Amino acid sequence: MVDGHVEIERKVEPGPDFAVPDLTAVDGVAAVGEPVEHHLAATYFDTADLRLARAGVTLRRRTGGTDAGWHLKLPAAGHARTEVHHPLGPRRAVPPKAVVAPVLGIVRTAPVAAVAALDTTRVVTTVLADGGRVLAEVAEDSVTGTAFAPDPGDPATVTTWREVEVELVEGDETLLDALVGALVEAGAAPSDSPSKLSRVLAHRLPEVPAATAGTNGGRGKKGGKGKKAKPAGATAGDVVLEALRGQAAALQAADLSVREGAHEGVHDLRVACRRLRSILAAFRPVLEREATDPLREELRWVGAALSPARDGEVALAHLRELVEAQPVEQVRGPVLARLRTATVKEGDAARRATLRALTDRRYLAVLDSLDDLLASPPLAGSAGDPAGPVLAKAIHRSGKRMYARIEAARAVHGETVGEDSPLHDVRKAAKRVRYTAEVAVPVLGRPAEELIGTMKDVQEVLGNAQDTVVTRDLCLRLGRAAGAAGEPTWTWGRLHALEEARAASCAAEFWAQEPGLRAAVRAATR
């Protein structure tokens, strides 16, 4: 059985004469427990190229102490880490599949084996509130770490050190700050080491950029605005590759979220794929398309494989809200009950389909290809040019593409939507403009940010219209099922009509927005 919790801890480096001070002087601490000594032995597992360590992930098998077993630690927000536990079991040399499953998108098809061992003498002091409630644990560790040589016959590397960890149990982060402050006042120094393993493997883990791809990335932030300004001498290749690294890190973070069951994980993964595809398409003068076009097609496949899960979830949630907003007399039959049943049934099917896609070797190969591209970028002729003009031209080209789609929609009086409709093509073109402008923000600044805002408005309106394609199909399918069960179908027809009206309203709203789009693109490309 696998279980887990969120671990919130902080580390300090004790000096040679350091001793844990009287922590009852800290506000909110009523008492401390008697120190308890543990002897811990842990073996750490990773791929030969340390993919887990580079991603800020720790996988270990530990004996001794109160939590012996397999532990998988995943990076989370702030000082928190998500920790997954699994019983020790009889196998020592191979981690259980259930423990490796959340990080399959990082290790992929590479073998996982022991890379280091740590022997720790730990003295734990509990920090207590009134009534004996445990607020935190302060652990003094004396550690001997052994990094196994990657090449047979080479010697291992042994490191020894002391550190103190403060881990919250039932306390809050205000208490955590106060406890760490008391330790620092007593002669410790804040630690910049993210984990014991990173210290042991430091000689094999050179520093990498904060936003990194695939095997090197952590839980990256979602792509978009807020990027740091680039120096005036930045090349187009510098800017585009940094954007790609950021989205590769975002994809990896979303992959972890999906495997952990996070609600927004599928959406974030699809968005990362879209952004990557748009960047590769918009900046073909910077990266050779012969190398990038095959990857774009594979990223398209990933997005398509995940579409049913996300689209069905959004459509069912919208229909439930729509039914709940209807007058009572307009809801005939067990409409909400049927929607709730469909939500559970289709949600389970979607989760199974999503995990099948993310364990498919084709998907894992996409991640490998992305890593390879970033490790050896196929730079094209404009890669070494100053970034500003290249970025502005890319926005201009994306804008021209969008104008062409708009004129095609205008020619057929595009007021409806569908997978093959002209307005759906406009929406996709607007996304490319937005994602291209996001890459340009560090160089072009405010005009690019304003263009992003304009394109987000277009995306929202036409995205709502596109959502009605799925909701109307659901109305037809669920209405037929209701009829076959002898239930009234009138409400399903009403819902379908309301969604048709929503699509038409969204189309009208877009055509009201359309006259200002060219000006927004021009402002960003001057």
Short mmCIF file of C-alpha atoms in Angstrom, two decimals:
data_model
loop_
_atom_site.label_atom_id
_atom_site.label_comp_id
_atom_site.label_asym_id
_atom_site.label_seq_id
_atom_site.Cartn_x
_atom_site.Cartn_y
_atom_site.Cartn_z
CA MET A 1 0.00 0.00 0.00
CA VAL A 2 1.23 3.49 -0.86
CA ASP A 3 0.42 6.48 1.32
CA GLY A 4 1.83 9.95 1.60
CA HIS A 5 1.83 13.32 3.28
CA VAL A 6 3.15 16.83 2.76
CA GLU A 7 6.47 17.35 4.52
CA ILE A 8 7.35 20.89 5.60
CA GLU A 9 10.86 21.24 6.97
CA ARG A 10 13.84 23.54 7.17
CA LYS A 11 17.55 22.75 7.65
CA VAL A 12 20.43 24.55 9.35
CA GLU A 13 24.17 23.89 9.47
CA PRO A 14 25.48 23.63 13.05
CA GLY A 15 28.90 24.99 13.93
CA PRO A 16 31.48 22.83 15.76
CA ASP A 17 30.30 23.93 19.24
CA PHE A 18 26.59 24.10 18.42
CA ALA A 19 24.01 22.72 20.83
CA VAL A 20 20.24 22.88 20.50
CA PRO A 21 19.08 25.78 22.71
CA ASP A 22 16.14 25.83 25.12
CA LEU A 23 13.24 25.84 22.66
CA THR A 24 10.64 26.51 25.35
CA ALA A 25 11.68 30.16 24.98
CA VAL A 26 10.02 30.17 21.55
CA ASP A 27 6.48 31.60 21.50
CA GLY A 28 3.87 28.84 21.44
CA VAL A 29 6.19 26.11 22.77
CA ALA A 30 5.12 24.74 26.16
CA ALA A 31 7.67 21.94 26.53
CA VAL A 32 10.07 19.68 24.69
CA GLY A 33 10.30 15.91 24.83
CA GLU A 34 13.24 13.83 25.91
CA PRO A 35 15.76 13.36 23.05
CA VAL A 36 15.45 9.98 21.33
CA GLU A 37 18.31 8.52 19.29
CA HIS A 38 17.77 6.56 16.04
CA HIS A 39 20.20 4.86 13.68
CA LEU A 40 19.06 5.16 10.08
CA ALA A 41 20.41 3.40 7.00
CA ALA A 42 19.17 4.55 3.61
CA THR A 43 19.95 3.51 0.05
CA TYR A 44 19.11 6.06 -2.66
CA PHE A 45 18.00 5.09 -6.14
CA ASP A 46 18.19 6.98 -9.43
CA THR A 47 19.02 6.57 -13.09
CA ALA A 48 22.64 6.51 -14.24
CA ASP A 49 22.39 10.16 -15.31
CA LEU A 50 20.68 11.16 -12.02
CA ARG A 51 17.39 12.25 -13.55
CA LEU A 52 15.55 12.19 -10.24
CA ALA A 53 18.17 14.19 -8.37
CA ARG A 54 18.28 16.78 -11.15
CA ALA A 55 14.51 17.12 -10.89
CA GLY A 56 14.63 17.64 -7.12
CA VAL A 57 13.16 14.18 -6.42
CA THR A 58 14.44 11.72 -3.82
CA LEU A 59 13.79 7.96 -3.92
CA ARG A 60 15.17 5.90 -1.06
CA ARG A 61 14.81 2.69 0.94
CA ARG A 62 15.38 3.37 4.62
CA THR A 63 15.58 1.15 7.69
CA GLY A 64 15.58 2.29 11.30
CA GLY A 65 13.60 5.06 12.96
CA THR A 66 9.82 5.36 13.02
CA ASP A 67 9.17 5.47 9.28
CA ALA A 68 11.17 2.62 7.75
CA GLY A 69 10.18 1.85 4.17
CA TRP A 70 10.42 3.16 0.64
CA HIS A 71 10.15 6.95 0.46
CA LEU A 72 9.58 9.09 -2.62
CA LYS A 73 9.94 12.84 -1.98
CA LEU A 74 8.55 15.20 -4.59
CA PRO A 75 9.10 18.97 -4.72
CA ALA A 76 6.10 21.12 -3.79
CA ALA A 77 5.43 24.78 -3.06
CA GLY A 78 7.68 26.75 -0.71
CA HIS A 79 9.47 24.60 1.86
CA ALA A 80 7.01 21.73 1.46
CA ARG A 81 7.68 18.37 -0.14
CA THR A 82 5.17 15.65 -0.92
CA GLU A 83 6.37 12.35 0.50
CA VAL A 84 5.03 8.97 -0.67
CA HIS A 85 5.58 5.92 1.55
CA HIS A 86 5.57 2.21 0.75
CA PRO A 87 6.37 -0.73 3.06
CA LEU A 88 9.89 -2.17 2.95
CA GLY A 89 8.94 -5.53 1.44
CA PRO A 90 11.48 -8.25 0.60
CA ARG A 91 13.08 -6.54 -2.41
CA ARG A 92 16.08 -4.32 -1.75
CA ALA A 93 17.64 -3.77 -5.16
CA VAL A 94 14.58 -2.67 -7.19
CA PRO A 95 12.03 -0.04 -6.09
CA PRO A 96 8.36 -1.12 -6.13
CA LYS A 97 6.42 -0.08 -9.23
CA ALA A 98 3.93 1.82 -7.09
CA VAL A 99 6.71 4.09 -5.79
CA VAL A 100 8.24 4.71 -9.22
CA ALA A 101 4.87 5.31 -10.93
CA PRO A 102 4.58 9.04 -9.98
CA VAL A 103 8.00 9.78 -11.52
CA LEU A 104 7.74 7.62 -14.64
CA GLY A 105 7.74 10.81 -16.72
CA ILE A 106 11.20 11.57 -15.31
CA VAL A 107 12.90 8.16 -15.32
CA ARG A 108 10.98 6.93 -18.42
CA THR A 109 12.58 3.73 -19.73
CA ALA A 110 15.94 4.19 -17.97
CA PRO A 111 16.87 1.58 -15.34
CA VAL A 112 16.72 2.72 -11.71
CA ALA A 113 19.48 1.46 -9.40
CA ALA A 114 21.30 2.37 -6.19
CA VAL A 115 23.46 5.50 -6.52
CA ALA A 116 24.26 6.36 -2.89
CA ALA A 117 23.92 5.27 0.72
CA LEU A 118 23.55 7.32 3.89
CA ASP A 119 24.15 6.21 7.48
CA THR A 120 22.70 8.66 9.96
CA THR A 121 22.70 8.93 13.72
CA ARG A 122 19.65 11.04 14.48
CA VAL A 123 18.68 12.58 17.82
CA VAL A 124 15.06 13.73 17.74
CA THR A 125 13.54 16.24 20.14
CA THR A 126 9.79 16.85 19.97
CA VAL A 127 8.44 20.38 20.38
CA LEU A 128 5.18 20.34 22.34
CA ALA A 129 2.19 22.58 22.92
CA ASP A 130 0.03 22.68 26.04
CA GLY A 131 -1.52 19.28 26.52
CA GLY A 132 1.39 17.46 24.89
CA ARG A 133 0.37 18.03 21.27
CA VAL A 134 3.44 17.62 19.01
CA LEU A 135 4.04 20.81 17.02
CA ALA A 136 7.37 19.93 15.39
CA GLU A 137 10.40 17.70 15.56
CA VAL A 138 13.99 18.91 15.75
CA ALA A 139 16.42 16.29 14.44
CA GLU A 140 20.21 16.54 14.96
CA ASP A 141 21.86 14.39 12.29
CA SER A 142 25.42 13.10 12.05
CA VAL A 143 25.70 11.75 8.52
CA THR A 144 28.11 9.60 6.54
CA GLY A 145 27.21 9.64 2.87
CA THR A 146 28.66 7.33 0.21
CA ALA A 147 28.24 8.11 -3.47
CA PHE A 148 28.70 4.96 -5.54
CA ALA A 149 30.99 5.38 -8.54
CA PRO A 150 29.11 5.49 -11.85
CA ASP A 151 31.84 3.43 -13.51
CA PRO A 152 32.68 -0.05 -12.16
CA GLY A 153 36.14 -0.16 -10.61
CA ASP A 154 36.21 3.53 -9.65
CA PRO A 155 36.29 4.38 -5.93
CA ALA A 156 33.24 5.58 -4.05
CA THR A 157 33.12 9.12 -2.66
CA VAL A 158 32.53 9.45 1.09
CA THR A 159 31.29 12.64 2.77
CA THR A 160 30.55 13.34 6.45
CA TRP A 161 28.70 16.27 8.02
CA ARG A 162 26.21 17.42 10.65
CA GLU A 163 22.90 19.14 10.08
CA VAL A 164 19.74 19.96 12.00
CA GLU A 165 16.26 19.56 10.51
CA VAL A 166 13.11 21.17 11.85
CA GLU A 167 9.97 19.45 10.55
CA LEU A 168 6.43 20.61 11.26
CA VAL A 169 3.97 18.08 12.67
CA GLU A 170 0.92 20.05 13.85
CA GLY A 171 2.54 23.47 14.03
CA ASP A 172 2.42 26.25 11.43
CA GLU A 173 5.07 28.02 9.39
CA THR A 174 5.22 30.92 11.86
CA LEU A 175 6.42 28.43 14.46
CA LEU A 176 8.82 26.92 11.92
CA ASP A 177 10.37 30.35 11.30
CA ALA A 178 10.68 30.96 15.05
CA LEU A 179 12.34 27.60 15.72
CA VAL A 180 14.82 28.09 12.90
CA GLY A 181 15.52 31.59 14.20
CA ALA A 182 16.31 30.19 17.65
CA LEU A 183 18.74 27.66 16.13
CA VAL A 184 20.48 30.36 14.10
CA GLU A 185 20.84 32.54 17.20
CA ALA A 186 22.45 29.56 18.92
CA GLY A 187 25.18 29.39 16.28
CA ALA A 188 23.73 27.49 13.33
CA ALA A 189 23.60 28.85 9.78
CA PRO A 190 20.73 28.48 7.28
CA SER A 191 21.42 25.59 4.92
CA ASP A 192 21.31 26.01 1.14
CA SER A 193 21.48 22.24 0.56
CA PRO A 194 18.14 21.00 -0.76
CA SER A 195 18.69 17.44 0.50
CA LYS A 196 21.23 15.07 1.96
CA LEU A 197 21.41 13.28 -1.36
CA SER A 198 22.25 16.46 -3.28
CA ARG A 199 25.18 16.99 -0.91
CA VAL A 200 26.47 13.45 -1.43
CA LEU A 201 26.12 13.68 -5.21
CA ALA A 202 27.29 17.30 -5.53
CA HIS A 203 30.33 16.29 -7.57
CA ARG A 204 28.01 14.71 -10.17
CA LEU A 205 25.37 17.43 -10.18
CA PRO A 206 26.69 20.61 -11.80
CA GLU A 207 24.52 23.67 -11.39
CA VAL A 208 21.82 24.03 -14.05
CA PRO A 209 19.49 26.91 -14.99
CA ALA A 210 16.43 27.39 -12.78
CA ALA A 211 14.06 26.62 -15.66
CA THR A 212 15.36 23.42 -17.19
CA ALA A 213 14.14 20.72 -19.45
CA GLY A 214 13.01 17.19 -18.87
CA THR A 215 15.51 15.33 -16.74
CA ASN A 216 16.84 18.54 -15.22
CA GLY A 217 13.60 20.33 -14.43
CA GLY A 218 11.70 20.76 -11.21
CA ARG A 219 8.11 21.81 -10.70
CA GLY A 220 8.23 24.70 -13.13
CA LYS A 221 5.82 27.57 -13.10
CA LYS A 222 3.14 27.86 -15.68
CA GLY A 223 4.27 29.69 -18.78
CA GLY A 224 3.18 33.24 -19.39
CA LYS A 225 3.99 36.72 -18.25
CA GLY A 226 6.30 37.78 -15.46
CA LYS A 227 9.60 36.71 -17.05
CA LYS A 228 12.77 38.60 -16.22
CA ALA A 229 14.00 41.14 -18.73
CA LYS A 230 16.74 39.95 -21.05
CA PRO A 231 19.99 41.89 -21.44
CA ALA A 232 20.21 44.12 -24.48
CA GLY A 233 22.70 41.78 -26.16
CA ALA A 234 20.55 38.65 -25.92
CA THR A 235 20.24 36.66 -29.13
CA ALA A 236 17.06 35.21 -30.53
CA GLY A 237 18.42 31.75 -29.75
CA ASP A 238 18.98 32.70 -26.10
CA VAL A 239 15.39 33.86 -25.66
CA VAL A 240 13.71 31.03 -27.55
CA LEU A 241 15.72 28.30 -25.83
CA GLU A 242 14.96 29.77 -22.40
CA ALA A 243 11.26 29.76 -23.27
CA LEU A 244 11.47 26.13 -24.38
CA ARG A 245 13.27 25.13 -21.19
CA GLY A 246 10.61 26.84 -19.14
CA GLN A 247 7.81 25.00 -20.92
CA ALA A 248 9.65 21.69 -20.72
CA ALA A 249 9.89 22.21 -16.95
CA ALA A 250 6.19 23.12 -16.86
CA LEU A 251 5.37 19.93 -18.76
CA GLN A 252 7.36 17.85 -16.29
CA ALA A 253 5.64 19.55 -13.34
CA ALA A 254 2.24 18.88 -14.91
CA ASP A 255 3.21 15.26 -15.58
CA LEU A 256 3.94 14.81 -11.87
CA SER A 257 0.64 16.50 -10.98
CA VAL A 258 -1.36 14.19 -13.25
CA ARG A 259 0.27 11.08 -11.80
CA GLU A 260 -0.46 12.37 -8.28
CA GLY A 261 -4.11 12.94 -9.23
CA ALA A 262 -4.08 16.76 -9.05
CA HIS A 263 -7.25 18.29 -10.47
CA GLU A 264 -5.61 20.73 -12.90
CA GLY A 265 -2.76 18.45 -13.97
CA VAL A 266 -4.23 17.37 -17.32
CA HIS A 267 -5.08 20.96 -18.24
CA ASP A 268 -1.57 22.16 -17.36
CA LEU A 269 0.05 19.34 -19.32
CA ARG A 270 -2.02 20.11 -22.43
CA VAL A 271 -1.20 23.81 -22.16
CA ALA A 272 2.52 23.07 -21.88
CA CYS A 273 2.29 20.91 -25.02
CA ARG A 274 0.46 23.69 -26.87
CA ARG A 275 3.00 26.30 -25.85
CA LEU A 276 5.89 24.09 -26.91
CA ARG A 277 4.26 23.44 -30.28
CA SER A 278 3.57 27.13 -30.82
CA ILE A 279 7.11 28.16 -29.93
CA LEU A 280 8.60 25.58 -32.29
CA ALA A 281 6.29 26.71 -35.11
CA ALA A 282 6.60 30.47 -34.58
CA PHE A 283 10.39 30.44 -34.34
CA ARG A 284 11.37 28.28 -37.29
CA PRO A 285 13.95 30.91 -38.35
CA VAL A 286 15.66 30.20 -35.00
CA LEU A 287 15.34 26.38 -34.85
CA GLU A 288 15.53 24.12 -37.90
CA ARG A 289 12.07 22.82 -38.72
CA GLU A 290 13.43 19.52 -40.06
CA ALA A 291 14.38 18.74 -36.46
CA THR A 292 11.43 20.37 -34.70
CA ASP A 293 8.45 19.46 -36.90
CA PRO A 294 8.48 15.76 -35.92
CA LEU A 295 8.49 16.77 -32.25
CA ARG A 296 5.59 19.17 -32.88
CA GLU A 297 3.55 16.34 -34.33
CA GLU A 298 4.27 14.10 -31.36
CA LEU A 299 3.29 16.90 -28.97
CA ARG A 300 0.06 17.22 -30.95
CA TRP A 301 -0.56 13.51 -30.37
CA VAL A 302 -0.05 13.96 -26.61
CA GLY A 303 -2.58 16.79 -26.51
CA ALA A 304 -5.11 14.80 -28.52
CA ALA A 305 -4.69 11.78 -26.25
CA LEU A 306 -5.52 13.92 -23.22
CA SER A 307 -8.37 15.93 -24.78
CA PRO A 308 -11.29 13.65 -23.87
CA ALA A 309 -10.38 13.69 -20.17
CA ARG A 310 -10.29 17.46 -19.86
CA ASP A 311 -13.06 18.35 -22.33
CA GLY A 312 -15.55 15.92 -20.81
CA GLU A 313 -14.81 17.15 -17.29
CA VAL A 314 -15.37 20.80 -18.25
CA ALA A 315 -18.54 20.04 -20.22
CA LEU A 316 -20.19 17.99 -17.47
CA ALA A 317 -19.37 20.62 -14.83
CA HIS A 318 -20.88 23.34 -17.01
CA LEU A 319 -24.07 21.36 -17.67
CA ARG A 320 -24.55 20.69 -13.96
CA GLU A 321 -24.28 24.42 -13.24
CA LEU A 322 -26.66 25.18 -16.11
CA VAL A 323 -29.29 22.73 -14.83
CA GLU A 324 -29.03 24.07 -11.28
CA ALA A 325 -29.69 27.58 -12.62
CA GLN A 326 -32.91 26.56 -14.43
CA PRO A 327 -36.40 27.16 -13.04
CA VAL A 328 -37.66 24.03 -11.29
CA GLU A 329 -40.48 23.53 -13.80
CA GLN A 330 -37.97 23.38 -16.67
CA VAL A 331 -36.08 20.40 -15.21
CA ARG A 332 -38.12 17.33 -16.04
CA GLY A 333 -36.88 13.93 -14.98
CA PRO A 334 -33.70 12.93 -13.10
CA VAL A 335 -31.46 15.21 -15.15
CA LEU A 336 -29.00 16.11 -12.38
CA ALA A 337 -28.77 12.49 -11.25
CA ARG A 338 -27.91 11.40 -14.79
CA LEU A 339 -25.26 14.16 -15.03
CA ARG A 340 -23.72 13.12 -11.71
CA THR A 341 -23.62 9.49 -12.82
CA ALA A 342 -22.00 10.51 -16.10
CA THR A 343 -19.44 12.60 -14.22
CA VAL A 344 -18.34 9.63 -12.12
CA LYS A 345 -18.41 7.14 -14.98
CA GLU A 346 -16.68 9.32 -17.55
CA GLY A 347 -14.25 10.67 -14.96
CA ASP A 348 -13.06 7.17 -14.11
CA ALA A 349 -12.74 6.28 -17.79
CA ALA A 350 -10.88 9.52 -18.49
CA ARG A 351 -8.39 8.92 -15.66
CA ARG A 352 -7.66 5.42 -16.95
CA ALA A 353 -7.20 6.73 -20.49
CA THR A 354 -4.91 9.52 -19.27
CA LEU A 355 -2.66 7.14 -17.33
CA ARG A 356 -2.54 4.78 -20.32
CA ALA A 357 -1.34 7.68 -22.48
CA LEU A 358 1.29 8.76 -19.94
CA THR A 359 2.69 5.24 -19.60
CA ASP A 360 2.78 4.71 -23.37
CA ARG A 361 6.33 4.37 -24.68
CA ARG A 362 5.43 6.84 -27.41
CA TYR A 363 4.77 9.53 -24.80
CA LEU A 364 7.98 8.73 -22.92
CA ALA A 365 9.86 8.99 -26.23
CA VAL A 366 8.40 12.49 -26.72
CA LEU A 367 9.96 13.55 -23.42
CA ASP A 368 13.29 12.05 -24.47
CA SER A 369 13.13 13.90 -27.80
CA LEU A 370 12.45 17.18 -26.01
CA ASP A 371 15.47 16.63 -23.77
CA ASP A 372 17.62 15.81 -26.78
CA LEU A 373 16.52 18.94 -28.62
CA LEU A 374 17.39 21.15 -25.65
CA ALA A 375 20.70 19.39 -25.06
CA SER A 376 21.75 19.92 -28.70
CA PRO A 377 19.57 22.70 -30.15
CA PRO A 378 19.22 22.58 -33.97
CA LEU A 379 19.93 26.29 -34.38
CA ALA A 380 18.93 27.97 -37.64
CA GLY A 381 20.14 31.12 -39.36
CA SER A 382 18.45 33.70 -37.11
CA ALA A 383 19.51 32.12 -33.81
CA GLY A 384 22.50 34.42 -33.43
CA ASP A 385 20.65 37.61 -34.43
CA PRO A 386 19.63 40.25 -31.89
CA ALA A 387 16.47 39.06 -30.19
CA GLY A 388 14.22 42.13 -30.60
CA PRO A 389 13.76 42.17 -34.39
CA VAL A 390 13.44 38.37 -34.61
CA LEU A 391 10.77 38.31 -31.91
CA ALA A 392 8.84 41.16 -33.50
CA LYS A 393 8.87 39.40 -36.88
CA ALA A 394 7.61 36.18 -35.28
CA ILE A 395 4.68 38.06 -33.74
CA HIS A 396 3.99 39.72 -37.09
CA ARG A 397 3.94 36.37 -38.88
CA SER A 398 1.64 34.86 -36.26
CA GLY A 399 -0.62 37.89 -36.62
CA LYS A 400 -0.80 37.50 -40.40
CA ARG A 401 -1.75 33.87 -39.94
CA MET A 402 -4.54 34.90 -37.59
CA TYR A 403 -5.81 37.57 -40.01
CA ALA A 404 -6.04 34.96 -42.76
CA ARG A 405 -8.13 32.71 -40.51
CA ILE A 406 -10.38 35.63 -39.61
CA GLU A 407 -10.99 36.49 -43.26
CA ALA A 408 -11.81 32.85 -43.99
CA ALA A 409 -14.37 32.91 -41.18
CA ARG A 410 -15.79 36.22 -42.39
CA ALA A 411 -16.19 34.84 -45.91
CA VAL A 412 -18.55 32.12 -44.69
CA HIS A 413 -20.24 34.37 -42.12
CA GLY A 414 -18.61 32.33 -39.34
CA GLU A 415 -21.05 32.51 -36.50
CA THR A 416 -21.03 28.85 -35.48
CA VAL A 417 -18.31 26.68 -34.03
CA GLY A 418 -17.13 23.11 -34.32
CA GLU A 419 -13.92 21.14 -34.65
CA ASP A 420 -13.63 22.10 -38.32
CA SER A 421 -15.23 25.56 -38.15
CA PRO A 422 -13.45 28.73 -39.28
CA LEU A 423 -13.82 30.28 -35.81
CA HIS A 424 -12.12 27.27 -34.24
CA ASP A 425 -9.21 27.93 -36.60
CA VAL A 426 -9.20 31.59 -35.51
CA ARG A 427 -9.01 30.50 -31.89
CA LYS A 428 -5.99 28.30 -32.56
CA ALA A 429 -4.28 31.09 -34.48
CA ALA A 430 -4.93 33.54 -31.62
CA LYS A 431 -3.29 31.09 -29.24
CA ARG A 432 -0.16 31.09 -31.36
CA VAL A 433 -0.06 34.88 -31.32
CA ARG A 434 -0.39 34.85 -27.54
CA TYR A 435 2.26 32.20 -26.96
CA THR A 436 4.65 33.94 -29.35
CA ALA A 437 4.14 37.20 -27.49
CA GLU A 438 4.83 35.43 -24.18
CA VAL A 439 8.29 34.46 -25.46
CA ALA A 440 8.87 38.09 -26.45
CA VAL A 441 7.87 39.74 -23.14
CA PRO A 442 11.42 39.77 -21.64
CA VAL A 443 12.63 41.76 -24.66
CA LEU A 444 9.63 43.69 -26.03
CA GLY A 445 8.03 44.42 -22.67
CA ARG A 446 4.68 46.12 -22.19
CA PRO A 447 3.40 46.03 -25.82
CA ALA A 448 3.86 42.24 -25.84
CA GLU A 449 2.10 41.98 -22.47
CA GLU A 450 -0.84 44.00 -23.77
CA LEU A 451 -1.05 41.78 -26.84
CA ILE A 452 -1.16 38.74 -24.56
CA GLY A 453 -4.11 40.25 -22.71
CA THR A 454 -5.96 40.91 -25.96
CA MET A 455 -5.39 37.37 -27.22
CA LYS A 456 -6.47 35.89 -23.88
CA ASP A 457 -9.80 37.69 -24.30
CA VAL A 458 -10.19 36.20 -27.77
CA GLN A 459 -9.26 32.75 -26.50
CA GLU A 460 -11.76 32.96 -23.67
CA VAL A 461 -14.65 33.96 -25.92
CA LEU A 462 -13.94 31.45 -28.67
CA GLY A 463 -12.97 28.82 -26.10
CA ASN A 464 -16.40 29.15 -24.50
CA ALA A 465 -17.93 28.77 -27.93
CA GLN A 466 -15.83 25.66 -28.60
CA ASP A 467 -16.90 24.17 -25.26
CA THR A 468 -20.48 24.14 -26.53
CA VAL A 469 -19.48 21.60 -29.18
CA VAL A 470 -18.80 19.10 -26.39
CA THR A 471 -21.80 20.12 -24.24
CA ARG A 472 -24.21 19.82 -27.16
CA ASP A 473 -22.90 16.38 -28.00
CA LEU A 474 -23.39 15.38 -24.35
CA CYS A 475 -26.95 16.69 -24.42
CA LEU A 476 -27.71 14.50 -27.43
CA ARG A 477 -26.08 11.39 -25.95
CA LEU A 478 -27.57 11.74 -22.48
CA GLY A 479 -30.94 12.70 -23.91
CA ARG A 480 -31.00 9.53 -26.02
CA ALA A 481 -30.05 7.47 -22.96
CA ALA A 482 -32.80 9.16 -20.93
CA GLY A 483 -35.36 8.42 -23.64
CA ALA A 484 -34.32 4.80 -23.81
CA ALA A 485 -34.87 4.57 -20.04
CA GLY A 486 -38.35 6.03 -20.34
CA GLU A 487 -37.39 9.40 -18.82
CA PRO A 488 -38.57 12.79 -20.13
CA THR A 489 -36.17 14.24 -22.71
CA TRP A 490 -37.58 17.76 -22.92
CA THR A 491 -34.92 19.28 -20.60
CA TRP A 492 -32.10 17.79 -22.67
CA GLY A 493 -33.48 19.54 -25.73
CA ARG A 494 -33.72 22.79 -23.79
CA LEU A 495 -30.11 22.49 -22.64
CA HIS A 496 -29.01 21.86 -26.22
CA ALA A 497 -30.84 24.99 -27.38
CA LEU A 498 -29.30 27.07 -24.58
CA GLU A 499 -25.85 25.90 -25.62
CA GLU A 500 -26.58 26.76 -29.26
CA ALA A 501 -27.54 30.25 -28.09
CA ARG A 502 -24.31 30.48 -26.04
CA ALA A 503 -22.26 29.59 -29.12
CA ALA A 504 -23.97 32.28 -31.19
CA SER A 505 -23.50 34.85 -28.42
CA CYS A 506 -19.79 34.05 -28.18
CA ALA A 507 -19.39 34.36 -31.95
CA ALA A 508 -21.08 37.76 -31.88
CA GLU A 509 -18.80 38.86 -29.03
CA PHE A 510 -15.75 37.82 -31.01
CA TRP A 511 -16.80 39.84 -34.07
CA ALA A 512 -17.20 42.84 -31.77
CA GLN A 513 -13.61 42.30 -30.55
CA GLU A 514 -12.15 41.68 -34.00
CA PRO A 515 -11.59 45.30 -35.19
CA GLY A 516 -9.03 45.91 -32.42
CA LEU A 517 -6.87 42.84 -33.04
CA ARG A 518 -4.70 44.24 -35.83
CA ALA A 519 -3.86 47.33 -33.79
CA ALA A 520 -2.76 45.18 -30.85
CA VAL A 521 -0.42 43.14 -33.07
CA ARG A 522 0.99 46.29 -34.72
CA ALA A 523 1.70 47.86 -31.33
CA ALA A 524 3.75 44.85 -30.27
CA THR A 525 5.84 44.76 -33.45
CA ARG A 526 6.87 48.41 -33.84
#
